[in-house]
């Protein structure tokens, strides 16, 4: 029996995808990068397709290859592929590539010519985020892509971009990016490109901005049942989403300590009274952030027990209190519970000054994923 595990509720994943797709006429792309946001790449991808997603999206080429090697034949886009990547595998495994620059286009087309396979690409335009995508190179990029398509050396499947502030639904920058996107698509069409698929929306825009859905919405965090931003959009409950991941670890030991005991490395916390502590068998090497404060903790013996002291590499201490019914060997829930209200990924994010995305994606490879429903 594992000392820690992440329980992945694939039924909840299916519920979330259906709920998100019921709000749009666009097709759905399930974003499964970073091991399915820490939830497990292949099981998440397979269930997402069963739930109605038609496409899969990864950051890395290796992630896309792992999906093909698992026998998945649905269209896949990989969007973070440095020009030194193995484009031969891209073409042989029929993986769509995001193209953010002329350099990328020339590299993949060269490989395509050598193999006699025209690359399937999605031209990426920078509409204001200043991260991926072509900005000043856009016209040269679409001009060259058009030329290559006409000679049969390239298949332009899509044009796409990414929002920087979709989790602030009322921010005018979203309108600005949308207008830029429409203008850049028009330029591409004038250059002779006729893409089948336009895509711009992430989870937040899928939930809040119909006019940005186009042909395909890219579903990430919301598919996993978490809010893109609890402050601006409300939590999972408010958005009618079901968190997919529960996280639990065993209590290694339970013991009584006197008032005034300092706890953990650096003695950063001290017990205020005689109390009972428990050691949870999970630490920062597993993805529990070292800087989590005592507003996070575990649910054990039907009650919340806050972190006391610093999180260590493989373990951390919680204060369970004198009258706790918890024993060594019991499960302590870091995220979720068997029923009732436990801590959430949002609570952990707040306790660490980060976002729920980082909490779930950091859960490390020492923690087995167990799939249910
Ligand atoms: C990660 C990612 C998404 C999903 O974003 P969420 O905020 O999790 O919905 C969509 N598109 C691209 C290009 C991404 O990198």
XYZ file of C-alpha atoms and ligand atoms in Angstrom:
388
model
C 0.000 0.000 0.000
C 1.347 3.416 -0.999
C 2.345 5.969 1.639
C 0.876 8.706 -0.554
C -1.357 8.849 -3.609
C -3.275 11.180 -5.866
C -6.774 9.883 -6.528
C -7.971 10.956 -9.971
C -11.734 10.976 -10.495
C -12.118 10.489 -14.248
C -15.906 10.749 -13.884
C -15.431 14.291 -12.608
C -13.151 15.025 -15.595
C -15.883 13.807 -17.941
C -18.489 15.927 -16.118
C -16.332 19.059 -16.427
C -15.639 18.564 -20.135
C -19.316 18.023 -20.925
C -20.237 21.062 -18.847
C -17.659 23.242 -20.664
C -18.588 21.999 -24.141
C -22.317 22.466 -23.496
C -21.600 26.211 -23.400
C -20.061 26.499 -26.845
C -20.567 25.590 -30.508
C -16.807 25.132 -30.879
C -15.033 21.788 -30.696
C -12.945 21.028 -27.616
C -9.197 20.486 -27.327
C -8.145 18.861 -24.051
C -4.868 20.359 -22.810
C -2.884 17.488 -21.300
C 0.584 19.036 -20.995
C 2.673 18.512 -17.850
C 1.350 14.976 -17.289
C -2.235 16.170 -17.645
C -1.656 19.000 -15.138
C -0.277 16.348 -12.777
C -3.332 14.098 -13.186
C -1.812 11.467 -15.532
C -1.255 12.024 -19.275
C -2.733 8.981 -21.009
C -5.739 8.188 -18.760
C -6.779 11.864 -18.835
C -6.369 12.075 -22.616
C -8.363 8.888 -23.228
C -11.227 9.952 -20.966
C -11.265 13.485 -22.369
C -11.785 12.068 -25.869
C -14.524 9.786 -24.590
C -16.188 12.820 -22.956
C -16.366 14.654 -26.277
C -13.068 16.462 -26.783
C -11.979 16.032 -30.422
C -8.407 17.311 -30.069
C -5.497 17.000 -27.637
C -2.891 19.652 -26.904
C 0.557 19.291 -25.382
C 3.419 21.652 -24.776
C 6.268 19.222 -25.475
C 6.841 16.952 -28.422
C 7.651 14.059 -26.047
C 4.190 14.390 -24.529
C 2.566 14.175 -27.958
C 4.725 11.167 -28.867
C 3.733 9.428 -25.608
C 0.071 9.845 -26.608
C 0.679 8.336 -30.058
C 2.695 5.501 -28.508
C -0.321 4.771 -26.272
C -2.355 4.214 -29.427
C -4.245 7.518 -29.466
C -5.114 8.571 -33.020
C -7.008 11.853 -32.365
C -5.431 15.063 -33.703
C -2.730 16.418 -31.375
C -1.072 19.841 -31.394
C 2.337 20.339 -29.731
C 3.165 24.007 -29.179
C 6.526 24.197 -27.444
C 8.975 22.599 -29.845
C 12.378 24.271 -30.215
C 13.758 24.061 -33.758
C 16.232 21.369 -32.650
C 13.332 18.973 -31.873
C 12.834 15.671 -33.658
C 10.559 16.859 -36.479
C 10.907 13.499 -38.209
C 8.808 11.955 -35.404
C 6.351 14.830 -35.682
C 5.683 13.984 -39.307
C 5.809 10.201 -39.048
C 3.427 10.233 -36.082
C 1.093 12.781 -37.675
C 1.432 15.353 -34.906
C 0.316 18.926 -35.647
C 2.893 21.583 -34.885
C 2.406 25.135 -33.708
C 4.583 27.475 -35.774
C 5.641 30.687 -34.008
C 8.397 31.811 -36.403
C 9.855 31.505 -39.887
C 12.729 29.502 -38.402
C 10.309 26.854 -37.154
C 8.489 26.787 -40.473
C 11.664 26.314 -42.514
C 12.970 23.604 -40.163
C 9.833 21.479 -40.272
C 9.309 21.997 -44.013
C 12.857 20.863 -44.691
C 12.189 17.652 -42.768
C 8.861 17.313 -44.573
C 10.534 17.552 -47.982
C 13.088 14.927 -47.029
C 10.341 12.522 -45.935
C 7.781 13.459 -48.581
C 5.207 14.333 -45.893
C 3.706 17.839 -45.847
C 3.719 19.112 -42.216
C 0.361 19.925 -40.585
C 0.763 23.288 -38.863
C -1.070 25.902 -36.814
C 0.424 29.341 -37.353
C 0.798 31.112 -34.012
C 0.354 34.861 -33.866
C 1.325 37.115 -30.964
C -1.757 39.232 -30.256
C -0.344 41.024 -27.218
C 1.086 38.558 -24.712
C 4.643 38.932 -26.057
C 5.361 35.265 -25.339
C 4.995 32.733 -28.199
C 3.871 33.598 -31.702
C 4.956 35.782 -34.579
C 4.729 39.543 -34.160
C 6.747 41.540 -36.699
C 7.370 38.305 -38.588
C 3.656 37.631 -39.142
C 3.383 38.886 -42.727
C 6.589 37.160 -43.868
C 5.403 34.006 -42.064
C 1.965 33.866 -43.702
C 3.426 34.823 -47.086
C 5.922 31.981 -46.947
C 3.315 29.540 -45.569
C 0.977 30.432 -48.412
C 3.703 29.815 -51.003
C 4.560 26.442 -49.451
C 0.891 25.379 -49.241
C 0.391 26.119 -52.930
C 3.346 23.946 -53.864
C 2.009 21.130 -51.671
C 4.845 21.242 -49.152
C 2.697 22.352 -46.229
C -0.790 21.976 -44.800
C -1.935 25.000 -42.810
C -4.593 23.548 -40.517
C -5.071 26.456 -38.162
C -4.239 29.918 -36.945
C -4.146 30.550 -33.226
C -3.110 32.819 -30.389
C -3.271 32.936 -26.584
C -4.856 35.320 -24.077
C -2.725 36.929 -21.371
C -5.576 38.133 -19.145
C -8.642 35.995 -19.898
C -8.964 35.339 -16.153
C -9.878 39.034 -15.787
C -13.022 38.741 -17.929
C -13.853 42.446 -17.890
C -10.394 43.661 -18.799
C -10.250 45.630 -22.052
C -6.986 43.889 -23.020
C -9.076 40.836 -23.944
C -10.976 42.876 -26.549
C -7.705 44.252 -27.828
C -6.250 40.756 -28.291
C -9.454 39.561 -29.960
C -9.385 42.481 -32.433
C -5.708 41.850 -33.147
C -6.433 38.185 -33.775
C -9.187 38.989 -36.276
C -6.937 41.479 -38.079
C -4.036 38.998 -38.289
C -6.347 36.239 -39.597
C -7.558 38.628 -42.288
C -3.957 39.334 -43.293
C -3.295 35.596 -43.539
C -6.338 35.149 -45.774
C -5.197 38.040 -47.958
C -1.851 36.271 -48.283
C -3.736 33.274 -49.656
C -4.071 31.043 -46.609
C -7.390 29.373 -45.842
C -7.084 27.778 -42.411
C -9.821 25.323 -41.396
C -9.542 26.034 -37.688
C -9.138 29.250 -35.706
C -8.480 28.970 -31.969
C -7.857 31.484 -29.217
C -9.674 30.547 -25.991
C -8.271 28.914 -22.872
C -10.510 27.803 -19.965
C -11.220 31.308 -18.713
C -12.256 32.616 -22.136
C -14.301 29.477 -22.773
C -16.228 30.193 -19.578
C -16.677 33.936 -20.033
C -16.252 35.127 -23.611
C -18.356 33.492 -26.375
C -17.047 35.823 -29.053
C -13.556 34.357 -28.716
C -14.460 30.666 -29.157
C -14.076 30.425 -32.964
C -13.758 26.777 -34.099
C -11.918 25.198 -31.167
C -11.544 25.966 -27.452
C -8.463 24.806 -25.537
C -9.601 23.421 -22.185
C -7.016 23.299 -19.399
C -7.460 24.021 -15.720
C -11.280 24.041 -15.806
C -11.325 20.543 -17.256
C -9.517 19.445 -14.103
C -12.299 21.057 -12.061
C -10.325 24.094 -10.894
C -11.024 27.783 -11.385
C -8.704 29.833 -13.647
C -8.755 32.514 -10.929
C -10.715 32.233 -7.682
C -10.573 35.984 -7.046
C -12.046 37.156 -10.349
C -14.152 34.150 -11.385
C -15.099 32.337 -8.180
C -14.077 28.846 -7.072
C -14.876 25.404 -8.501
C -18.285 25.350 -6.809
C -19.245 28.775 -8.151
C -18.287 27.623 -11.661
C -20.095 24.275 -11.283
C -16.878 22.300 -11.765
C -15.793 19.170 -9.873
C -12.154 19.012 -8.725
C -10.646 15.885 -10.296
C -7.684 15.350 -7.933
C -7.703 14.272 -4.314
C -4.345 13.983 -2.597
C -3.645 11.936 0.504
C -0.701 10.615 2.519
C -0.308 8.330 5.509
C 0.332 9.558 9.041
C 3.787 8.258 9.873
C 3.577 8.889 13.618
C 1.288 10.583 16.136
C 2.617 11.897 19.444
C 2.052 14.189 22.418
C 4.391 17.142 22.879
C 4.545 19.748 25.655
C 3.798 23.453 25.323
C 6.761 25.461 24.049
C 8.162 22.736 21.736
C 9.740 24.100 18.589
C 8.771 22.175 15.462
C 10.795 21.349 12.365
C 13.870 22.825 10.671
C 14.687 26.295 11.868
C 12.211 26.024 14.735
C 9.921 28.387 12.889
C 6.856 27.356 14.933
C 6.376 26.586 18.606
C 3.473 24.743 20.269
C 1.298 27.096 22.295
C 0.029 24.420 24.699
C 0.450 20.723 25.431
C -0.821 19.158 22.218
C -0.762 16.224 19.844
C 1.177 16.376 16.567
C 1.181 14.046 13.561
C 3.806 13.556 10.865
C 2.426 13.363 7.300
C 4.481 11.196 4.913
C 4.779 13.656 2.049
C 7.114 16.594 1.497
C 8.539 19.073 -0.945
C 10.186 16.320 -2.987
C 6.623 15.184 -3.690
C 5.450 18.676 -4.590
C 4.180 19.951 -1.236
C 5.570 23.498 -1.329
C 8.145 24.219 1.384
C 6.833 27.724 1.879
C 3.245 26.641 2.682
C 2.008 28.412 5.805
C -0.380 27.161 8.474
C -3.499 28.165 6.565
C -2.964 24.860 4.708
C -2.953 21.414 6.276
C -4.718 18.067 6.161
C -8.107 16.626 6.947
C -7.646 13.741 9.377
C -9.963 12.158 11.917
C -12.814 14.230 10.439
C -11.192 17.523 11.190
C -8.724 20.029 9.784
C -5.194 19.924 11.170
C -2.970 22.857 10.153
C 0.697 22.619 9.149
C 3.051 23.497 12.002
C 6.641 24.448 11.119
C 8.395 24.069 7.779
C 7.609 21.380 5.239
C 10.597 18.963 4.919
C 11.687 16.970 1.875
C 9.619 13.855 2.579
C 7.347 14.870 5.454
C 5.671 17.654 7.348
C 4.105 18.064 10.780
C 0.481 18.987 11.508
C -1.139 19.851 14.818
C -4.057 17.480 15.332
C -4.885 18.543 18.920
C -5.213 16.572 22.179
C -8.634 15.115 21.487
C -7.955 13.979 17.910
C -9.013 10.429 17.107
C -6.286 10.089 14.421
C -3.783 7.226 14.576
C -0.471 6.430 12.899
C -1.268 4.776 9.565
C -4.450 6.780 8.954
C -4.891 8.633 5.667
C -4.515 12.401 5.888
C -6.129 14.331 2.999
C -4.117 17.277 1.702
C -6.664 17.969 -1.043
C -10.310 16.888 -0.837
C -11.716 14.276 1.523
C -13.765 11.102 1.646
C -16.789 13.353 2.166
C -17.222 16.700 3.902
C -15.063 19.747 3.410
C -11.320 19.308 3.190
C -8.557 21.598 1.994
C -8.576 22.538 -1.686
C -5.843 23.165 -4.256
C -6.977 26.796 -3.965
C -6.327 26.807 -0.195
C -2.823 25.392 -0.747
C -2.186 27.974 -3.463
C -3.171 30.768 -1.113
C -0.975 29.344 1.646
C 2.017 29.433 -0.713
C 1.400 32.655 -2.622
C 0.815 30.833 -5.908
C -2.032 29.511 -8.101
C -3.857 26.169 -8.132
C -2.187 25.301 -11.479
C 1.205 25.157 -9.752
C -0.086 23.085 -6.816
C -1.423 20.233 -8.979
C 1.316 20.232 -11.631
C 4.061 20.024 -9.001
C 2.851 16.732 -7.512
C 5.879 14.598 -8.274
C 6.556 11.167 -9.768
C 6.969 9.544 -6.309
C 3.218 9.916 -5.839
C 1.272 7.208 -7.682
C -1.906 8.286 -9.499
C -4.884 6.067 -8.785
C -7.787 6.325 -11.249
C -11.436 5.992 -10.238
C -14.866 6.211 -11.919
C -1.857 25.729 -20.955
C -2.492 26.268 -22.168
C -3.888 26.327 -22.301
C -4.837 25.997 -21.176
O -4.898 27.080 -20.276
P -5.885 27.018 -19.033
O -5.761 28.355 -18.401
O -5.381 25.932 -18.144
O -7.227 26.723 -19.577
C -4.422 26.713 -23.523
N -3.615 27.056 -24.545
C -2.282 27.047 -24.447
C -1.465 27.455 -25.604
C -1.667 26.669 -23.261
O -0.329 26.672 -23.163
